Amino acid sequence: MKDMDIVEIRKAIPATQKVIYLNTGWSGPSPARVVERIKEWLELESQEGPTSRHVLEASHQTVQEAREAVADLLGVSAEEIALMQNTTQGINIVINGLTWRPGDEMVTTDLEHPAVIVPSYFLGKRRRVKVKVVDLMDVQDEGAILDRLEAAISPRTQLICLSHIMYTDGLRLPLARIQALAHSRGIPVLVDGAQSAGQMPLDLRALDCDFYSLPGHKWLLGPDGTGALFIRKELIPQVRAVNVGHWSVASVERQSSLRETPGEIRKFEVSTTSSALWAGLATTIAFHQFVGPQMVWERVLALSSLLCRELAAVPGARVLSPRGQGLASGLVTFSLEGVEPKEVVDYLWQRCQAVARTVAYPAGVRFSTAFFNTEEEIGKVVECLKGLPRGKGGG
Ligand SMILES: Cc1ncc(COP(=O)(O)O)c(C=O)c1O
């Protein structure tokens, strides 16, 4: 798309016609054509039989279409993409599939989502791995991020696991520099891409990524229950499939003919999934590519920056998201003096049908500025905040 025709784009995404949707970082509203394609798939299976020859063939093609769409989006090959249900699943596959010895170490940060926190916790408990948590709250520049990560690395570090964009305050990490630092010590990096995929353009080769896990349902605006895991080709054999099934072996005809496929990414996909959802994922990625990842990102940043400027005019509002060079994203977290975050979220919904969420660390209200949002919507929400009654909660 040359110049983004925001009116047309919004018409293609029904939820934008009804509410001020500022919660894409949780789950994004799907374009109508994505939902249509899912419905068509379910209809086809219901009308013609899910294993009728032509339906089965179409189903295999759809799975491949989704895999290739994700690979294209990330600038990698389809043989490096496993289709997943969500981000958390991919993170578990890598963390639990790597070889760990007691006393090994993993480095992560204090701003992670439970998708990283919980698998790390169990890694520590069950495999006696030491999980080092780097404090990134309040960092103001890339140098400080790198210094703190570097200080946590030791000869026992086997993995660095962190988000590309933090869900709490939208901090964007300098991923290429982190990868370079880690690789200089021979350490692979597992990236939680839940908030970056579909928000910013991604070229995983240029970033020199090892492992990258992402959802379909957030900034890519796809259906819940879709996601993907990228593993660099050479690393696939190093990750053992913990959950195994049909797709984890070369042939399942007879017990005597079972043969492991350590180098095949499909070993992680295990068994039956919904072709309808893969059709939805492929369609939403096509929509995203049509709009243009660079255009999407520029608009996301322009809107979040506008929002931060406008919030500065709201009495008692304090932006908690980093605004430093290169660290900002489309997630803006703020607090309002004298008002609990939950009250703010409730008020916004009741007064102007604006959808936002609370976050706990730092405690505040989080807005996601997606490319389909408008300057007018931001103006409305900020005006609404100015009218919010004060003085009850703790801020
Ligand atoms: C940074 C981050 N990681 C992981 C997740 C969980 O994603 P999923 O539901 O795809 O597992 C989220 C969800 O908000 C997130 O923001």
mmCIF file of C-alpha atoms and ligand atoms in Angstrom:
data_model
loop_
_atom_site.group_PDB
_atom_site.id
_atom_site.type_symbol
_atom_site.label_atom_id
_atom_site.label_comp_id
_atom_site.label_asym_id
_atom_site.label_seq_id
_atom_site.Cartn_x
_atom_site.Cartn_y
_atom_site.Cartn_z
ATOM 1 C CA MET A 1 0.000 0.000 0.000
ATOM 2 C CA LYS A 2 1.563 3.311 -1.041
ATOM 3 C CA ASP A 3 -0.113 5.739 1.305
ATOM 4 C CA MET A 4 -2.079 4.198 4.058
ATOM 5 C CA ASP A 5 -5.785 4.804 3.481
ATOM 6 C CA ILE A 6 -6.761 4.629 7.096
ATOM 7 C CA VAL A 7 -10.490 4.964 6.427
ATOM 8 C CA GLU A 8 -10.459 1.915 4.151
ATOM 9 C CA ILE A 9 -8.291 -0.032 6.540
ATOM 10 C CA ARG A 10 -10.636 0.670 9.398
ATOM 11 C CA LYS A 11 -13.603 -0.457 7.343
ATOM 12 C CA ALA A 12 -11.807 -3.766 6.849
ATOM 13 C CA ILE A 13 -11.493 -4.236 10.644
ATOM 14 C CA PRO A 14 -15.041 -4.248 12.067
ATOM 15 C CA ALA A 15 -14.144 -3.624 15.726
ATOM 16 C CA THR A 16 -12.699 -0.230 14.808
ATOM 17 C CA GLN A 17 -16.199 0.908 13.838
ATOM 18 C CA LYS A 18 -17.585 0.167 17.292
ATOM 19 C CA VAL A 19 -14.972 0.793 19.956
ATOM 20 C CA ILE A 20 -11.697 2.636 20.513
ATOM 21 C CA TYR A 21 -9.511 -0.426 20.518
ATOM 22 C CA LEU A 22 -6.258 0.258 22.350
ATOM 23 C CA ASN A 23 -5.470 -3.263 23.516
ATOM 24 C CA THR A 24 -3.866 -4.946 20.504
ATOM 25 C CA GLY A 25 -0.932 -5.904 22.734
ATOM 26 C CA TRP A 26 -3.301 -8.344 24.435
ATOM 27 C CA SER A 27 -5.285 -9.486 21.406
ATOM 28 C CA GLY A 28 -5.828 -7.634 18.133
ATOM 29 C CA PRO A 29 -9.151 -7.296 16.287
ATOM 30 C CA SER A 30 -9.177 -9.396 13.122
ATOM 31 C CA PRO A 31 -9.966 -7.993 9.690
ATOM 32 C CA ALA A 32 -13.327 -9.273 8.384
ATOM 33 C CA ARG A 33 -11.652 -11.209 5.601
ATOM 34 C CA VAL A 34 -9.702 -13.267 8.144
ATOM 35 C CA VAL A 35 -12.902 -14.327 9.851
ATOM 36 C CA GLU A 36 -14.527 -15.009 6.464
ATOM 37 C CA ARG A 37 -11.720 -17.337 5.470
ATOM 38 C CA ILE A 38 -11.953 -19.230 8.761
ATOM 39 C CA LYS A 39 -15.693 -19.627 8.274
ATOM 40 C CA GLU A 40 -15.203 -20.816 4.695
ATOM 41 C CA TRP A 41 -12.814 -23.465 5.921
ATOM 42 C CA LEU A 42 -15.146 -24.758 8.568
ATOM 43 C CA GLU A 43 -17.966 -24.780 6.006
ATOM 44 C CA LEU A 44 -15.855 -26.722 3.537
ATOM 45 C CA GLU A 45 -14.977 -29.351 6.117
ATOM 46 C CA SER A 46 -18.545 -29.598 7.275
ATOM 47 C CA GLN A 47 -20.109 -29.725 3.801
ATOM 48 C CA GLU A 48 -17.604 -31.953 2.060
ATOM 49 C CA GLY A 49 -16.013 -33.986 4.810
ATOM 50 C CA PRO A 50 -12.687 -33.090 6.415
ATOM 51 C CA THR A 51 -10.799 -36.075 4.956
ATOM 52 C CA SER A 52 -12.315 -36.078 1.477
ATOM 53 C CA ARG A 53 -9.388 -36.116 -0.871
ATOM 54 C CA HIS A 54 -9.665 -32.534 -2.154
ATOM 55 C CA VAL A 55 -10.282 -31.182 1.351
ATOM 56 C CA LEU A 56 -7.273 -33.013 2.735
ATOM 57 C CA GLU A 57 -5.106 -31.713 -0.089
ATOM 58 C CA ALA A 58 -6.345 -28.197 0.500
ATOM 59 C CA SER A 59 -5.674 -28.650 4.203
ATOM 60 C CA HIS A 60 -2.034 -29.599 3.606
ATOM 61 C CA GLN A 61 -1.674 -26.620 1.301
ATOM 62 C CA THR A 62 -3.160 -24.309 3.896
ATOM 63 C CA VAL A 63 -0.729 -25.454 6.579
ATOM 64 C CA GLN A 64 2.115 -24.835 4.154
ATOM 65 C CA GLU A 65 0.655 -21.457 3.151
ATOM 66 C CA ALA A 66 0.639 -20.378 6.801
ATOM 67 C CA ARG A 67 4.168 -21.650 7.377
ATOM 68 C CA GLU A 68 5.454 -19.827 4.307
ATOM 69 C CA ALA A 69 3.592 -16.651 5.223
ATOM 70 C CA VAL A 70 5.282 -16.610 8.646
ATOM 71 C CA ALA A 71 8.687 -17.412 7.108
ATOM 72 C CA ASP A 72 8.272 -14.591 4.610
ATOM 73 C CA LEU A 73 7.243 -12.174 7.324
ATOM 74 C CA LEU A 74 10.382 -12.986 9.315
ATOM 75 C CA GLY A 75 12.798 -13.263 6.390
ATOM 76 C CA VAL A 76 13.662 -16.915 7.059
ATOM 77 C CA SER A 77 12.947 -20.266 5.424
ATOM 78 C CA ALA A 78 9.773 -22.318 5.931
ATOM 79 C CA GLU A 79 11.933 -25.240 7.166
ATOM 80 C CA GLU A 80 12.732 -23.136 10.208
ATOM 81 C CA ILE A 81 9.127 -22.417 11.211
ATOM 82 C CA ALA A 82 6.992 -24.618 13.477
ATOM 83 C CA LEU A 83 3.334 -23.632 13.698
ATOM 84 C CA MET A 84 2.249 -23.170 17.306
ATOM 85 C CA GLN A 85 -0.842 -22.289 19.303
ATOM 86 C CA ASN A 86 0.734 -19.299 20.985
ATOM 87 C CA THR A 87 4.018 -17.711 22.080
ATOM 88 C CA THR A 88 4.223 -19.546 25.386
ATOM 89 C CA GLN A 89 4.214 -22.923 23.663
ATOM 90 C CA GLY A 90 7.252 -22.015 21.556
ATOM 91 C CA ILE A 91 9.142 -20.676 24.572
ATOM 92 C CA ASN A 92 8.466 -23.926 26.456
ATOM 93 C CA ILE A 93 9.686 -25.999 23.527
ATOM 94 C CA VAL A 94 13.063 -24.276 23.499
ATOM 95 C CA ILE A 95 13.605 -23.920 27.244
ATOM 96 C CA ASN A 96 12.594 -27.501 27.991
ATOM 97 C CA GLY A 97 14.184 -28.980 24.878
ATOM 98 C CA LEU A 98 17.731 -27.706 25.407
ATOM 99 C CA THR A 99 20.264 -29.779 27.321
ATOM 100 C CA TRP A 100 20.888 -28.431 30.833
ATOM 101 C CA ARG A 101 23.195 -29.608 33.607
ATOM 102 C CA PRO A 102 22.666 -28.670 37.247
ATOM 103 C CA GLY A 103 24.436 -25.390 37.893
ATOM 104 C CA ASP A 104 23.995 -24.108 34.347
ATOM 105 C CA GLU A 105 22.640 -20.591 34.082
ATOM 106 C CA MET A 106 20.004 -18.747 32.101
ATOM 107 C CA VAL A 107 19.813 -14.954 31.899
ATOM 108 C CA THR A 108 16.489 -13.164 31.653
ATOM 109 C CA THR A 109 15.025 -9.809 32.740
ATOM 110 C CA ASP A 110 12.642 -8.443 35.355
ATOM 111 C CA LEU A 111 10.152 -7.158 32.765
ATOM 112 C CA GLU A 112 9.121 -10.478 31.270
ATOM 113 C CA HIS A 113 5.670 -11.898 30.765
ATOM 114 C CA PRO A 114 4.643 -15.089 32.610
ATOM 115 C CA ALA A 115 5.317 -16.794 29.262
ATOM 116 C CA VAL A 116 9.003 -16.485 30.191
ATOM 117 C CA ILE A 117 8.788 -16.220 33.979
ATOM 118 C CA VAL A 118 6.938 -19.491 34.512
ATOM 119 C CA PRO A 119 9.024 -21.796 32.240
ATOM 120 C CA SER A 120 12.166 -20.198 33.798
ATOM 121 C CA TYR A 121 10.858 -20.886 37.279
ATOM 122 C CA PHE A 122 10.283 -24.553 36.496
ATOM 123 C CA LEU A 123 13.642 -24.778 34.751
ATOM 124 C CA GLY A 124 15.262 -23.611 37.962
ATOM 125 C CA LYS A 125 13.203 -25.913 40.160
ATOM 126 C CA ARG A 126 13.227 -29.085 38.110
ATOM 127 C CA ARG A 127 16.628 -28.944 36.432
ATOM 128 C CA ARG A 128 18.513 -26.981 39.089
ATOM 129 C CA VAL A 129 19.436 -24.253 36.614
ATOM 130 C CA LYS A 130 20.269 -20.846 38.056
ATOM 131 C CA VAL A 131 18.035 -18.181 36.529
ATOM 132 C CA LYS A 132 19.629 -14.730 36.682
ATOM 133 C CA VAL A 133 17.155 -11.872 36.425
ATOM 134 C CA VAL A 134 18.539 -8.590 35.101
ATOM 135 C CA ASP A 135 16.850 -5.422 36.325
ATOM 136 C CA LEU A 136 15.779 -3.325 33.327
ATOM 137 C CA MET A 137 13.205 -1.135 35.024
ATOM 138 C CA ASP A 138 14.035 2.515 34.364
ATOM 139 C CA VAL A 139 16.911 1.917 31.911
ATOM 140 C CA GLN A 140 17.264 4.950 29.693
ATOM 141 C CA ASP A 141 19.629 3.856 26.938
ATOM 142 C CA GLU A 142 20.807 0.863 24.952
ATOM 143 C CA GLY A 143 24.268 0.952 26.508
ATOM 144 C CA ALA A 144 22.863 0.400 29.999
ATOM 145 C CA ILE A 145 20.807 -2.571 28.784
ATOM 146 C CA LEU A 146 23.859 -4.196 27.221
ATOM 147 C CA ASP A 147 26.037 -3.492 30.249
ATOM 148 C CA ARG A 148 23.548 -5.061 32.633
ATOM 149 C CA LEU A 149 23.078 -8.148 30.468
ATOM 150 C CA GLU A 150 26.804 -8.527 30.019
ATOM 151 C CA ALA A 151 27.373 -8.343 33.760
ATOM 152 C CA ALA A 152 24.947 -11.259 34.253
ATOM 153 C CA ILE A 153 26.669 -13.553 31.741
ATOM 154 C CA SER A 154 29.074 -16.174 33.121
ATOM 155 C CA PRO A 155 30.862 -19.202 31.687
ATOM 156 C CA ARG A 156 27.837 -21.268 32.853
ATOM 157 C CA THR A 157 25.316 -19.223 30.848
ATOM 158 C CA GLN A 158 23.596 -21.515 28.353
ATOM 159 C CA LEU A 159 20.769 -19.249 27.198
ATOM 160 C CA ILE A 160 19.581 -15.643 27.264
ATOM 161 C CA CYS A 161 15.800 -15.403 27.138
ATOM 162 C CA LEU A 162 14.026 -12.054 26.841
ATOM 163 C CA SER A 163 11.280 -10.133 25.059
ATOM 164 C CA HIS A 164 11.983 -8.022 22.022
ATOM 165 C CA ILE A 165 9.397 -5.541 23.339
ATOM 166 C CA MET A 166 8.388 -5.673 27.000
ATOM 167 C CA TYR A 167 4.683 -6.145 27.628
ATOM 168 C CA THR A 168 4.727 -4.100 30.816
ATOM 169 C CA ASP A 169 6.066 -0.739 29.649
ATOM 170 C CA GLY A 170 6.821 -1.209 25.950
ATOM 171 C CA LEU A 171 10.609 -1.066 26.344
ATOM 172 C CA ARG A 172 12.140 -2.155 23.030
ATOM 173 C CA LEU A 173 15.444 -3.966 23.362
ATOM 174 C CA PRO A 174 18.384 -3.485 20.959
ATOM 175 C CA LEU A 175 18.106 -7.052 19.762
ATOM 176 C CA ALA A 176 20.857 -7.057 17.117
ATOM 177 C CA ARG A 177 23.361 -5.809 19.704
ATOM 178 C CA ILE A 178 22.167 -8.323 22.289
ATOM 179 C CA GLN A 179 22.494 -11.150 19.780
ATOM 180 C CA ALA A 180 26.019 -9.974 18.901
ATOM 181 C CA LEU A 181 27.006 -9.831 22.572
ATOM 182 C CA ALA A 182 25.569 -13.295 23.260
ATOM 183 C CA HIS A 183 27.138 -14.858 20.188
ATOM 184 C CA SER A 184 30.517 -13.401 21.056
ATOM 185 C CA ARG A 185 30.261 -15.634 24.171
ATOM 186 C CA GLY A 186 28.812 -18.602 22.289
ATOM 187 C CA ILE A 187 25.375 -18.197 23.924
ATOM 188 C CA PRO A 188 22.100 -18.566 21.985
ATOM 189 C CA VAL A 189 19.190 -16.164 22.538
ATOM 190 C CA LEU A 190 15.526 -17.096 22.820
ATOM 191 C CA VAL A 191 13.322 -14.128 21.980
ATOM 192 C CA ASP A 192 9.754 -13.681 23.141
ATOM 193 C CA GLY A 193 8.345 -11.882 20.111
ATOM 194 C CA ALA A 194 4.778 -11.587 21.394
ATOM 195 C CA GLN A 195 4.793 -7.782 21.266
ATOM 196 C CA SER A 196 7.038 -7.291 18.251
ATOM 197 C CA ALA A 197 5.630 -9.603 15.560
ATOM 198 C CA GLY A 198 3.249 -7.516 13.483
ATOM 199 C CA GLN A 199 4.138 -4.345 15.334
ATOM 200 C CA MET A 200 7.591 -3.743 13.807
ATOM 201 C CA PRO A 201 9.270 -5.125 10.678
ATOM 202 C CA LEU A 202 11.352 -8.193 11.479
ATOM 203 C CA ASP A 203 14.299 -9.618 9.617
ATOM 204 C CA LEU A 204 15.516 -12.458 11.780
ATOM 205 C CA ARG A 205 18.549 -13.129 9.580
ATOM 206 C CA ALA A 206 19.719 -9.530 9.845
ATOM 207 C CA LEU A 207 19.184 -9.747 13.605
ATOM 208 C CA ASP A 208 21.097 -13.052 13.611
ATOM 209 C CA CYS A 209 18.374 -14.725 15.665
ATOM 210 C CA ASP A 210 18.536 -18.234 17.077
ATOM 211 C CA PHE A 211 15.042 -18.770 18.509
ATOM 212 C CA TYR A 212 12.040 -16.473 18.106
ATOM 213 C CA SER A 213 8.547 -17.243 19.359
ATOM 214 C CA LEU A 214 5.469 -15.269 18.338
ATOM 215 C CA PRO A 215 1.663 -15.203 18.446
ATOM 216 C CA GLY A 216 -0.773 -14.712 15.579
ATOM 217 C CA HIS A 217 -3.416 -13.056 17.705
ATOM 218 C CA LYS A 218 -1.818 -9.806 18.859
ATOM 219 C CA TRP A 219 -0.300 -7.246 16.461
ATOM 220 C CA LEU A 220 -0.808 -9.574 13.504
ATOM 221 C CA LEU A 221 -4.571 -9.453 14.175
ATOM 222 C CA GLY A 222 -5.001 -13.183 13.592
ATOM 223 C CA PRO A 223 -7.142 -15.708 15.443
ATOM 224 C CA ASP A 224 -6.464 -16.895 18.984
ATOM 225 C CA GLY A 225 -4.809 -20.307 18.927
ATOM 226 C CA THR A 226 -2.162 -19.437 16.320
ATOM 227 C CA GLY A 227 1.522 -18.662 16.597
ATOM 228 C CA ALA A 228 4.899 -19.790 15.378
ATOM 229 C CA LEU A 229 8.363 -20.716 16.544
ATOM 230 C CA PHE A 230 11.470 -19.931 14.510
ATOM 231 C CA ILE A 231 14.566 -22.032 15.159
ATOM 232 C CA ARG A 232 17.684 -21.424 13.109
ATOM 233 C CA LYS A 233 18.246 -24.498 10.938
ATOM 234 C CA GLU A 234 21.535 -25.602 12.539
ATOM 235 C CA LEU A 235 19.988 -25.388 16.013
ATOM 236 C CA ILE A 236 16.937 -27.569 15.361
ATOM 237 C CA PRO A 237 18.739 -30.841 16.247
ATOM 238 C CA GLN A 238 19.925 -29.296 19.535
ATOM 239 C CA VAL A 239 16.364 -28.865 20.769
ATOM 240 C CA ARG A 240 14.778 -32.159 21.768
ATOM 241 C CA ALA A 241 11.050 -32.418 21.243
ATOM 242 C CA VAL A 242 9.621 -32.965 24.731
ATOM 243 C CA ASN A 243 6.065 -33.547 23.540
ATOM 244 C CA VAL A 244 6.163 -35.970 20.644
ATOM 245 C CA GLY A 245 3.656 -37.417 18.207
ATOM 246 C CA HIS A 246 2.894 -38.151 14.606
ATOM 247 C CA TRP A 247 5.053 -35.358 13.202
ATOM 248 C CA SER A 248 8.062 -36.149 15.373
ATOM 249 C CA VAL A 249 9.061 -39.240 13.401
ATOM 250 C CA ALA A 250 9.647 -39.968 9.727
ATOM 251 C CA SER A 251 7.142 -42.770 9.407
ATOM 252 C CA VAL A 252 4.442 -44.075 11.723
ATOM 253 C CA GLU A 253 3.317 -47.050 9.665
ATOM 254 C CA ARG A 254 4.884 -49.701 11.898
ATOM 255 C CA GLN A 255 6.577 -49.640 15.276
ATOM 256 C CA SER A 256 9.669 -51.219 13.766
ATOM 257 C CA SER A 257 9.979 -48.443 11.195
ATOM 258 C CA LEU A 258 9.888 -45.495 13.611
ATOM 259 C CA ARG A 259 12.741 -43.123 13.002
ATOM 260 C CA GLU A 260 13.469 -39.820 14.749
ATOM 261 C CA THR A 261 13.725 -36.673 12.636
ATOM 262 C CA PRO A 262 15.961 -34.472 14.796
ATOM 263 C CA GLY A 263 16.579 -31.895 12.076
ATOM 264 C CA GLU A 264 12.921 -31.401 11.070
ATOM 265 C CA ILE A 265 11.089 -28.444 12.566
ATOM 266 C CA ARG A 266 7.778 -30.318 12.301
ATOM 267 C CA LYS A 267 8.879 -32.625 15.112
ATOM 268 C CA PHE A 268 7.517 -29.929 17.455
ATOM 269 C CA GLU A 269 4.056 -29.828 15.891
ATOM 270 C CA VAL A 270 3.068 -33.211 17.328
ATOM 271 C CA SER A 271 -0.439 -33.856 15.936
ATOM 272 C CA THR A 272 -3.766 -32.566 14.529
ATOM 273 C CA THR A 273 -4.438 -28.813 14.427
ATOM 274 C CA SER A 274 -7.151 -26.631 12.905
ATOM 275 C CA SER A 275 -6.683 -25.859 9.204
ATOM 276 C CA ALA A 276 -9.296 -23.126 9.577
ATOM 277 C CA LEU A 277 -7.011 -21.273 11.977
ATOM 278 C CA TRP A 278 -4.020 -21.633 9.649
ATOM 279 C CA ALA A 279 -6.130 -20.213 6.850
ATOM 280 C CA GLY A 280 -6.924 -17.306 9.170
ATOM 281 C CA LEU A 281 -3.266 -16.800 10.050
ATOM 282 C CA ALA A 282 -2.143 -16.861 6.400
ATOM 283 C CA THR A 283 -4.868 -14.375 5.508
ATOM 284 C CA THR A 284 -4.047 -11.958 8.292
ATOM 285 C CA ILE A 285 -0.352 -12.017 7.378
ATOM 286 C CA ALA A 286 -1.297 -11.293 3.749
ATOM 287 C CA PHE A 287 -3.310 -8.309 5.014
ATOM 288 C CA HIS A 288 -0.373 -7.128 7.096
ATOM 289 C CA GLN A 289 2.000 -7.451 4.136
ATOM 290 C CA PHE A 290 -0.473 -5.575 1.958
ATOM 291 C CA VAL A 291 -0.567 -2.654 4.391
ATOM 292 C CA GLY A 292 3.224 -2.878 4.710
ATOM 293 C CA PRO A 293 5.225 -3.718 7.867
ATOM 294 C CA GLN A 294 7.298 -0.534 7.655
ATOM 295 C CA MET A 295 4.221 1.640 7.239
ATOM 296 C CA VAL A 296 2.546 -0.143 10.155
ATOM 297 C CA TRP A 297 5.561 0.480 12.387
ATOM 298 C CA GLU A 298 5.932 4.141 11.495
ATOM 299 C CA ARG A 299 2.297 4.732 12.269
ATOM 300 C CA VAL A 300 2.436 2.769 15.526
ATOM 301 C CA LEU A 301 5.359 4.913 16.685
ATOM 302 C CA ALA A 302 3.829 8.185 15.502
ATOM 303 C CA LEU A 303 0.635 7.412 17.420
ATOM 304 C CA SER A 304 2.411 6.329 20.602
ATOM 305 C CA SER A 305 4.539 9.437 20.517
ATOM 306 C CA LEU A 306 1.441 11.608 20.037
ATOM 307 C CA LEU A 307 -0.228 9.811 22.928
ATOM 308 C CA CYS A 308 2.742 10.484 25.218
ATOM 309 C CA ARG A 309 2.738 14.167 24.298
ATOM 310 C CA GLU A 310 -1.004 14.463 24.909
ATOM 311 C CA LEU A 311 -0.798 12.581 28.203
ATOM 312 C CA ALA A 312 1.638 15.230 29.396
ATOM 313 C CA ALA A 313 -1.309 17.658 29.382
ATOM 314 C CA VAL A 314 -3.439 15.455 31.638
ATOM 315 C CA PRO A 315 -3.121 16.585 35.275
ATOM 316 C CA GLY A 316 -1.402 13.911 37.376
ATOM 317 C CA ALA A 317 -0.555 11.642 34.429
ATOM 318 C CA ARG A 318 2.923 10.161 34.349
ATOM 319 C CA VAL A 319 4.199 8.164 31.382
ATOM 320 C CA LEU A 320 6.083 5.121 32.657
ATOM 321 C CA SER A 321 7.201 3.868 29.253
ATOM 322 C CA PRO A 322 10.719 4.671 28.074
ATOM 323 C CA ARG A 323 10.862 7.496 25.560
ATOM 324 C CA GLY A 324 14.604 7.311 24.865
ATOM 325 C CA GLN A 325 16.094 6.973 21.425
ATOM 326 C CA GLY A 326 15.214 3.592 19.938
ATOM 327 C CA LEU A 327 13.589 2.247 23.107
ATOM 328 C CA ALA A 328 9.962 3.235 22.514
ATOM 329 C CA SER A 329 7.205 1.127 20.948
ATOM 330 C CA GLY A 330 3.440 1.113 20.512
ATOM 331 C CA LEU A 331 2.864 0.180 24.153
ATOM 332 C CA VAL A 332 2.374 3.199 26.382
ATOM 333 C CA THR A 333 2.005 2.680 30.119
ATOM 334 C CA PHE A 334 1.074 5.546 32.419
ATOM 335 C CA SER A 335 -0.201 6.199 35.914
ATOM 336 C CA LEU A 336 -2.686 8.783 37.061
ATOM 337 C CA GLU A 337 -2.094 10.296 40.453
ATOM 338 C CA GLY A 338 -4.807 9.460 42.959
ATOM 339 C CA VAL A 339 -6.555 6.866 40.787
ATOM 340 C CA GLU A 340 -6.106 3.090 40.716
ATOM 341 C CA PRO A 341 -5.246 1.771 37.233
ATOM 342 C CA LYS A 342 -8.292 -0.489 37.254
ATOM 343 C CA GLU A 343 -10.562 2.480 37.862
ATOM 344 C CA VAL A 344 -9.028 4.247 34.879
ATOM 345 C CA VAL A 345 -9.583 1.232 32.631
ATOM 346 C CA ASP A 346 -13.203 0.880 33.804
ATOM 347 C CA TYR A 347 -13.849 4.593 33.353
ATOM 348 C CA LEU A 348 -12.430 4.631 29.828
ATOM 349 C CA TRP A 349 -14.676 1.770 28.831
ATOM 350 C CA GLN A 350 -17.794 3.237 30.400
ATOM 351 C CA ARG A 351 -17.247 6.797 29.177
ATOM 352 C CA CYS A 352 -15.854 6.348 25.700
ATOM 353 C CA GLN A 353 -15.862 2.634 24.861
ATOM 354 C CA ALA A 354 -12.075 2.642 24.893
ATOM 355 C CA VAL A 355 -10.393 -0.710 25.552
ATOM 356 C CA ALA A 356 -7.188 -0.606 27.601
ATOM 357 C CA ARG A 357 -5.652 -2.794 30.319
ATOM 358 C CA THR A 358 -3.789 -2.559 33.585
ATOM 359 C CA VAL A 359 -0.249 -3.826 34.154
ATOM 360 C CA ALA A 360 1.375 -4.508 37.496
ATOM 361 C CA TYR A 361 5.077 -3.741 37.098
ATOM 362 C CA PRO A 362 5.280 -0.789 36.747
ATOM 363 C CA ALA A 363 1.728 -0.347 38.051
ATOM 364 C CA GLY A 364 -0.280 1.521 35.470
ATOM 365 C CA VAL A 365 -2.665 1.567 32.537
ATOM 366 C CA ARG A 366 -1.380 0.297 29.221
ATOM 367 C CA PHE A 367 -2.503 1.515 25.804
ATOM 368 C CA SER A 368 -1.477 -0.197 22.571
ATOM 369 C CA THR A 369 -1.379 2.184 19.624
ATOM 370 C CA ALA A 370 -1.998 0.017 16.559
ATOM 371 C CA PHE A 371 -1.712 1.211 12.973
ATOM 372 C CA PHE A 372 -5.506 1.190 12.625
ATOM 373 C CA ASN A 373 -5.962 3.657 15.480
ATOM 374 C CA THR A 374 -6.365 7.331 14.708
ATOM 375 C CA GLU A 375 -5.228 10.671 16.052
ATOM 376 C CA GLU A 376 -8.892 11.460 16.800
ATOM 377 C CA GLU A 377 -9.217 8.362 18.954
ATOM 378 C CA ILE A 378 -6.189 9.382 20.943
ATOM 379 C CA GLY A 379 -7.593 12.884 21.332
ATOM 380 C CA LYS A 380 -10.892 11.456 22.588
ATOM 381 C CA VAL A 381 -9.283 9.157 25.102
ATOM 382 C CA VAL A 382 -7.062 11.905 26.471
ATOM 383 C CA GLU A 383 -10.053 14.253 26.804
ATOM 384 C CA CYS A 384 -11.911 11.491 28.592
ATOM 385 C CA LEU A 385 -9.007 11.076 31.051
ATOM 386 C CA LYS A 386 -9.093 14.779 31.852
ATOM 387 C CA GLY A 387 -12.654 14.376 33.060
ATOM 388 C CA LEU A 388 -11.925 11.438 35.356
ATOM 389 C CA PRO A 389 -12.894 12.135 38.999
ATOM 390 C CA ARG A 390 -9.818 12.041 41.289
ATOM 391 C CA GLY A 391 -8.783 11.508 44.818
ATOM 392 C CA LYS A 392 -9.948 7.978 45.707
ATOM 393 C CA GLY A 393 -7.218 5.462 44.892
ATOM 394 C CA GLY A 394 -3.472 5.283 45.368
ATOM 395 C CA GLY A 395 -2.149 6.084 41.871
HETATM 396 C C1 LIG B 1 5.697 -10.307 25.978
HETATM 397 C C2 LIG B 1 4.636 -11.364 25.987
HETATM 398 N N1 LIG B 1 5.007 -12.640 25.956
HETATM 399 C C3 LIG B 1 4.121 -13.642 25.939
HETATM 400 C C4 LIG B 1 2.772 -13.386 25.976
HETATM 401 C C5 LIG B 1 1.836 -14.526 25.980
HETATM 402 O O1 LIG B 1 1.483 -14.782 24.657
HETATM 403 P P1 LIG B 1 0.675 -16.042 24.233
HETATM 404 O O2 LIG B 1 -0.708 -15.861 24.707
HETATM 405 O O3 LIG B 1 0.785 -16.010 22.735
HETATM 406 O O4 LIG B 1 1.344 -17.235 24.803
HETATM 407 C C6 LIG B 1 2.326 -12.069 26.012
HETATM 408 C C7 LIG B 1 0.887 -11.779 26.060
HETATM 409 O O5 LIG B 1 0.457 -10.703 26.343
HETATM 410 C C8 LIG B 1 3.278 -11.032 26.011
HETATM 411 O O6 LIG B 1 2.909 -9.757 26.027
#
